[in-house]
GROMACS .gro file of C-alpha atoms in nm:
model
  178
    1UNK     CA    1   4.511   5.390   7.244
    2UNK     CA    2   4.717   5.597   7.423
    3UNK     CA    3   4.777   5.628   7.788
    4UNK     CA    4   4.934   5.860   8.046
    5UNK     CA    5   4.979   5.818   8.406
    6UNK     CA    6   4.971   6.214   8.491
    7UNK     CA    7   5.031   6.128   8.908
    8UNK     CA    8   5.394   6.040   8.771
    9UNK     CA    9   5.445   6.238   8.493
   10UNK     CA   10   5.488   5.929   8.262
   11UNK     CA   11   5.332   5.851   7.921
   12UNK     CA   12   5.292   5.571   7.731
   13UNK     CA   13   5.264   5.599   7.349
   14UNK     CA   14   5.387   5.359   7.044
   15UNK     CA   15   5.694   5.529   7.125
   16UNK     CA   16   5.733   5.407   7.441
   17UNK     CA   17   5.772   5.613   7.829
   18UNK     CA   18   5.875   5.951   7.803
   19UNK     CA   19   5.908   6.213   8.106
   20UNK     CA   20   5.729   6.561   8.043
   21UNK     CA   21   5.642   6.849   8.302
   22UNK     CA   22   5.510   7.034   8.065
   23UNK     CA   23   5.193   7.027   7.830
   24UNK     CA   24   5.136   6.673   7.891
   25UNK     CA   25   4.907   6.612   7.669
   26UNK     CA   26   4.984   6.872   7.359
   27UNK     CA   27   5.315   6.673   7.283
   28UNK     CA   28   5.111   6.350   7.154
   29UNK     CA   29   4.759   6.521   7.082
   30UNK     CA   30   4.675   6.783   6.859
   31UNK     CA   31   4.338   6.974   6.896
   32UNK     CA   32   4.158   7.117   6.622
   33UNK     CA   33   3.887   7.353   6.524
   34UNK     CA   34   3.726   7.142   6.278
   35UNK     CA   35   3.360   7.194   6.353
   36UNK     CA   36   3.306   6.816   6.281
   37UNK     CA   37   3.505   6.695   6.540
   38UNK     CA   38   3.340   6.634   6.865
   39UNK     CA   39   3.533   6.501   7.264
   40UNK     CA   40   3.419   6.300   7.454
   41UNK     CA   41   3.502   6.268   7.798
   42UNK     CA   42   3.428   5.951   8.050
   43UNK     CA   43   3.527   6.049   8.397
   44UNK     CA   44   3.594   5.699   8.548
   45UNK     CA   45   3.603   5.581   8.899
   46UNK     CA   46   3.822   5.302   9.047
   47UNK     CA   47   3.632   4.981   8.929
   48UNK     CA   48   3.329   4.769   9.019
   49UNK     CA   49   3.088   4.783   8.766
   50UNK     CA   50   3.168   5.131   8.666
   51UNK     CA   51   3.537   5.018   8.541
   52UNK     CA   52   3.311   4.770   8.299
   53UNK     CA   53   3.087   5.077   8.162
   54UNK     CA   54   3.291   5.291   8.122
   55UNK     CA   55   3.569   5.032   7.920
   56UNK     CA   56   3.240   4.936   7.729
   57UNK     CA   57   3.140   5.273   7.648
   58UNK     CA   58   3.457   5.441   7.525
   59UNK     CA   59   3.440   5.140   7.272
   60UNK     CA   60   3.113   5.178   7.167
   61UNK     CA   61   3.183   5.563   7.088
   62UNK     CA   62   3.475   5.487   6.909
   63UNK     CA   63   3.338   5.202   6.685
   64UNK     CA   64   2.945   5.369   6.640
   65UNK     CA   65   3.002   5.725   6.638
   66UNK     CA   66   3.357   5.718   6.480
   67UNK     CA   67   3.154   5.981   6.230
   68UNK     CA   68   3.040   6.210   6.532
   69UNK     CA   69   3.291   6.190   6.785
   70UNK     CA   70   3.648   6.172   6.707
   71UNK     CA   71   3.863   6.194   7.011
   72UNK     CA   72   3.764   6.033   7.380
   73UNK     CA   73   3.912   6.061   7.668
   74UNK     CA   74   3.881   5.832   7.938
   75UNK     CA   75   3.982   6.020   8.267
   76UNK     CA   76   4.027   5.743   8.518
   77UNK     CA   77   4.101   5.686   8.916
   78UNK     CA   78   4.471   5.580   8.971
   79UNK     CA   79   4.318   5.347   9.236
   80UNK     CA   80   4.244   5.149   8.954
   81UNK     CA   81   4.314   4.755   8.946
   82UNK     CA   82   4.515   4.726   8.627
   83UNK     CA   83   4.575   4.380   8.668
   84UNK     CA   84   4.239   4.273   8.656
   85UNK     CA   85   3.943   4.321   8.372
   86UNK     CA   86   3.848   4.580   8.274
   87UNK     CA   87   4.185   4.778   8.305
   88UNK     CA   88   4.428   4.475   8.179
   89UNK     CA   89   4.250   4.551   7.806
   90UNK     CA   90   4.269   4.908   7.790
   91UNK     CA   91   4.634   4.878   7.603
   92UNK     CA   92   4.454   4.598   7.401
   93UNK     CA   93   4.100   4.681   7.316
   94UNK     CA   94   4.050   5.057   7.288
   95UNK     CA   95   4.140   5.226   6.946
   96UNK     CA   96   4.319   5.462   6.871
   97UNK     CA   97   4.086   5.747   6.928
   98UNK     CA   98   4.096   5.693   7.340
   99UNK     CA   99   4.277   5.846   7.578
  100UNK     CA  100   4.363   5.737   7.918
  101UNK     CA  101   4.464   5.970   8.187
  102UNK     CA  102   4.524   5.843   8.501
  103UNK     CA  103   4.495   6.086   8.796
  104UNK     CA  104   4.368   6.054   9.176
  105UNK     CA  105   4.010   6.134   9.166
  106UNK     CA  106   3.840   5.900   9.489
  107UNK     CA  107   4.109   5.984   9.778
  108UNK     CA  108   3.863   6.166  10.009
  109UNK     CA  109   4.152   6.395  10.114
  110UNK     CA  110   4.231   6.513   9.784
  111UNK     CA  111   3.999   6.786   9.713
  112UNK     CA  112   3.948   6.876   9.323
  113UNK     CA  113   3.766   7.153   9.226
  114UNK     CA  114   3.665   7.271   8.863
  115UNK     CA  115   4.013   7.460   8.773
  116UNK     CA  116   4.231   7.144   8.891
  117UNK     CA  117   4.026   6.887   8.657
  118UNK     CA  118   4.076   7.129   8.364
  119UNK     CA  119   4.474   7.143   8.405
  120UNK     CA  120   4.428   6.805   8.435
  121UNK     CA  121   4.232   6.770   8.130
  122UNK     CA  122   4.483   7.034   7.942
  123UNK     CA  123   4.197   7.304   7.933
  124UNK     CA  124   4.049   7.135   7.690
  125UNK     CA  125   3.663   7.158   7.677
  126UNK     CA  126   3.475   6.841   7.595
  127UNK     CA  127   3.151   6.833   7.345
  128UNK     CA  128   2.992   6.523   7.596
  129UNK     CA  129   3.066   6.414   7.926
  130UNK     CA  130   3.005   6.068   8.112
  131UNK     CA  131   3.077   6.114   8.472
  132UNK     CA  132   3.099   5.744   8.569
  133UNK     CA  133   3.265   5.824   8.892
  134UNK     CA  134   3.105   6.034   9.110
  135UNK     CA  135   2.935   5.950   9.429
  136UNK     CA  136   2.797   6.321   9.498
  137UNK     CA  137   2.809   6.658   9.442
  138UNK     CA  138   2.947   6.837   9.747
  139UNK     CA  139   3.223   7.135   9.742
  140UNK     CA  140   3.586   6.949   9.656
  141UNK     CA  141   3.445   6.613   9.520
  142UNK     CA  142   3.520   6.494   9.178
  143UNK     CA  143   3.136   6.573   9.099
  144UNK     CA  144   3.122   6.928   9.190
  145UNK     CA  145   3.430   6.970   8.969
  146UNK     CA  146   3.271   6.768   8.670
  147UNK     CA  147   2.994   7.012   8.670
  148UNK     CA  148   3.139   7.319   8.733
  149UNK     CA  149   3.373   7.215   8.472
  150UNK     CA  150   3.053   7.139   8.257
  151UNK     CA  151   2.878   7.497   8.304
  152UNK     CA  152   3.232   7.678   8.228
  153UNK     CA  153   3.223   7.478   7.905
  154UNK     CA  154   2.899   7.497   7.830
  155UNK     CA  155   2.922   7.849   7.581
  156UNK     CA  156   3.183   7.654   7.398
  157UNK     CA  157   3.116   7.322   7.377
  158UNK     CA  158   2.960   7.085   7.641
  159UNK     CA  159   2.667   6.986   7.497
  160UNK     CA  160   2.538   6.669   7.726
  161UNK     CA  161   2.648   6.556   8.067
  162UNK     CA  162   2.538   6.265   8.192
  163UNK     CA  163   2.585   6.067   8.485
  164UNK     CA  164   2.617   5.757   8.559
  165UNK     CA  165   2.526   5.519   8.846
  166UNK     CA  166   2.544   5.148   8.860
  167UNK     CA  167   2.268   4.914   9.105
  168UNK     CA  168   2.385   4.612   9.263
  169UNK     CA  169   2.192   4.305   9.264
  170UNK     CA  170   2.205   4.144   9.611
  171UNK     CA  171   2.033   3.837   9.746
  172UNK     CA  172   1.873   3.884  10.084
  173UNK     CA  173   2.069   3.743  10.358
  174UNK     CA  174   1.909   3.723  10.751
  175UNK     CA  175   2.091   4.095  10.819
  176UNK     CA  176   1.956   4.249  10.508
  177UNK     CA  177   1.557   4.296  10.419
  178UNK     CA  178   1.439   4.406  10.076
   0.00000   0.00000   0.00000
C-alpha cells in the first residue's frame, strides 16, 4: 500500500518520506494502456461508518477482482482519525494495489470543483468510482466534482459510479419518534 498526504506534499512509500511539488503521483505510479487493466477509485469521507466501507471495499477489490481491476485508489478526507480503526490499518491491511491520497474534501469552505479533483487525482481517469463521501450534489461540493469528473471521463473510461450512503440504527429516545 502506498500512501501520500498531498495537503503537505509528503509521501510515504517502502522508501520512506520524500518531498515532491511536482507530479506527485507519476514518481511512484506508472499508468498504462494495457486494455486489461482497470482503476478504481473510492472517494472517502472522514469516518463513521463510511471510513469502515470504504477500508472494506478497497480490500475486497484488491483480493476478488485482482483479475479485473488492478490499481485502486482510495481518495480520502484529511479529517480523517488515523489513530483509530479503520485508518490505523490502512499501512497494515491494504495490498499493494491501493493507493491513499489524502486531501481536504469535507471543509465546507473549501470549494472543489471537477478540474481541482482531477489535479488531485493526477488527471488520471478511473474505469469505476465509489463516492463514499458525499453528502450532496450542489455547485463546489465534493459530489458535484465526483460527477462532473465522472461525465468528463466517461468517453474514456468511467464505466460505473456509484454512490454510497450509510443508515444509522438509532433506538428511540423521548425527543426522537420513529
Amino acid at each position: 500500500m502506498k500512501y501520500f498526504l498531498l495537503s503537505s506534499l509528503f509521501v510515504l512509500s517502502a522508501n520512506g518520506f520524500t518531498a515532491s511539488t511536482s507530479n506527485l503521483l507519476s514518481s511512484s505510479r506508472s499508468t498504462s494502456t494495457n486494455l486489461c487493466m482497470s482503476t478504481a477509485l473510492i472517494v472517502q469521507n472522514k469516518g463513521g461508518g463510511h471510513g469502515e466501507l470504504g477500508f472494506q471495499l478497497a480490500r475486497k477489490l484488491a483480493s476478488s477482482y485482482a483479475d479485473k481491476i488492478t490499481s485502486i485508489t482510495i481518495l480520502q478526507d484529511e479529517a480523517d482519525m488515523i489513530d483509530q480503526e479503520p485508518f490505523k490499518s490502512y499501512i497494515t491491511d491494504l495490498p499493494e494495489n491501493v493507493w491513499v491520497l489524502k486531501a481536504t474534501l469535507s471543509n465546507k469552505d473549501n470549494e472543489i470543483t471537477a478540474e481541482g479533483l482531477k489535479i488531485l487525482l493526477n488527471n488520471e481517469p478511473f474505469d469505476y468510482v465509489w463516492d463514499n463521501c458525499s453528502k450532496g450534489i450542489d455547485s463546489g461540493t465534493i459530489g458535484k466534482a465526483i460527477i462532473d469528473s465522472c461525465s468528463s471521463w466517461n468517453k474514456e473510461n468511467c464505466k460505473l459510479l456509484t454512490y454510497v450512503s450509510s443508515a444509522g440504527c438509532y433506538v428511540p429516545t423521548e425527543e426522537t419518534t420513529f
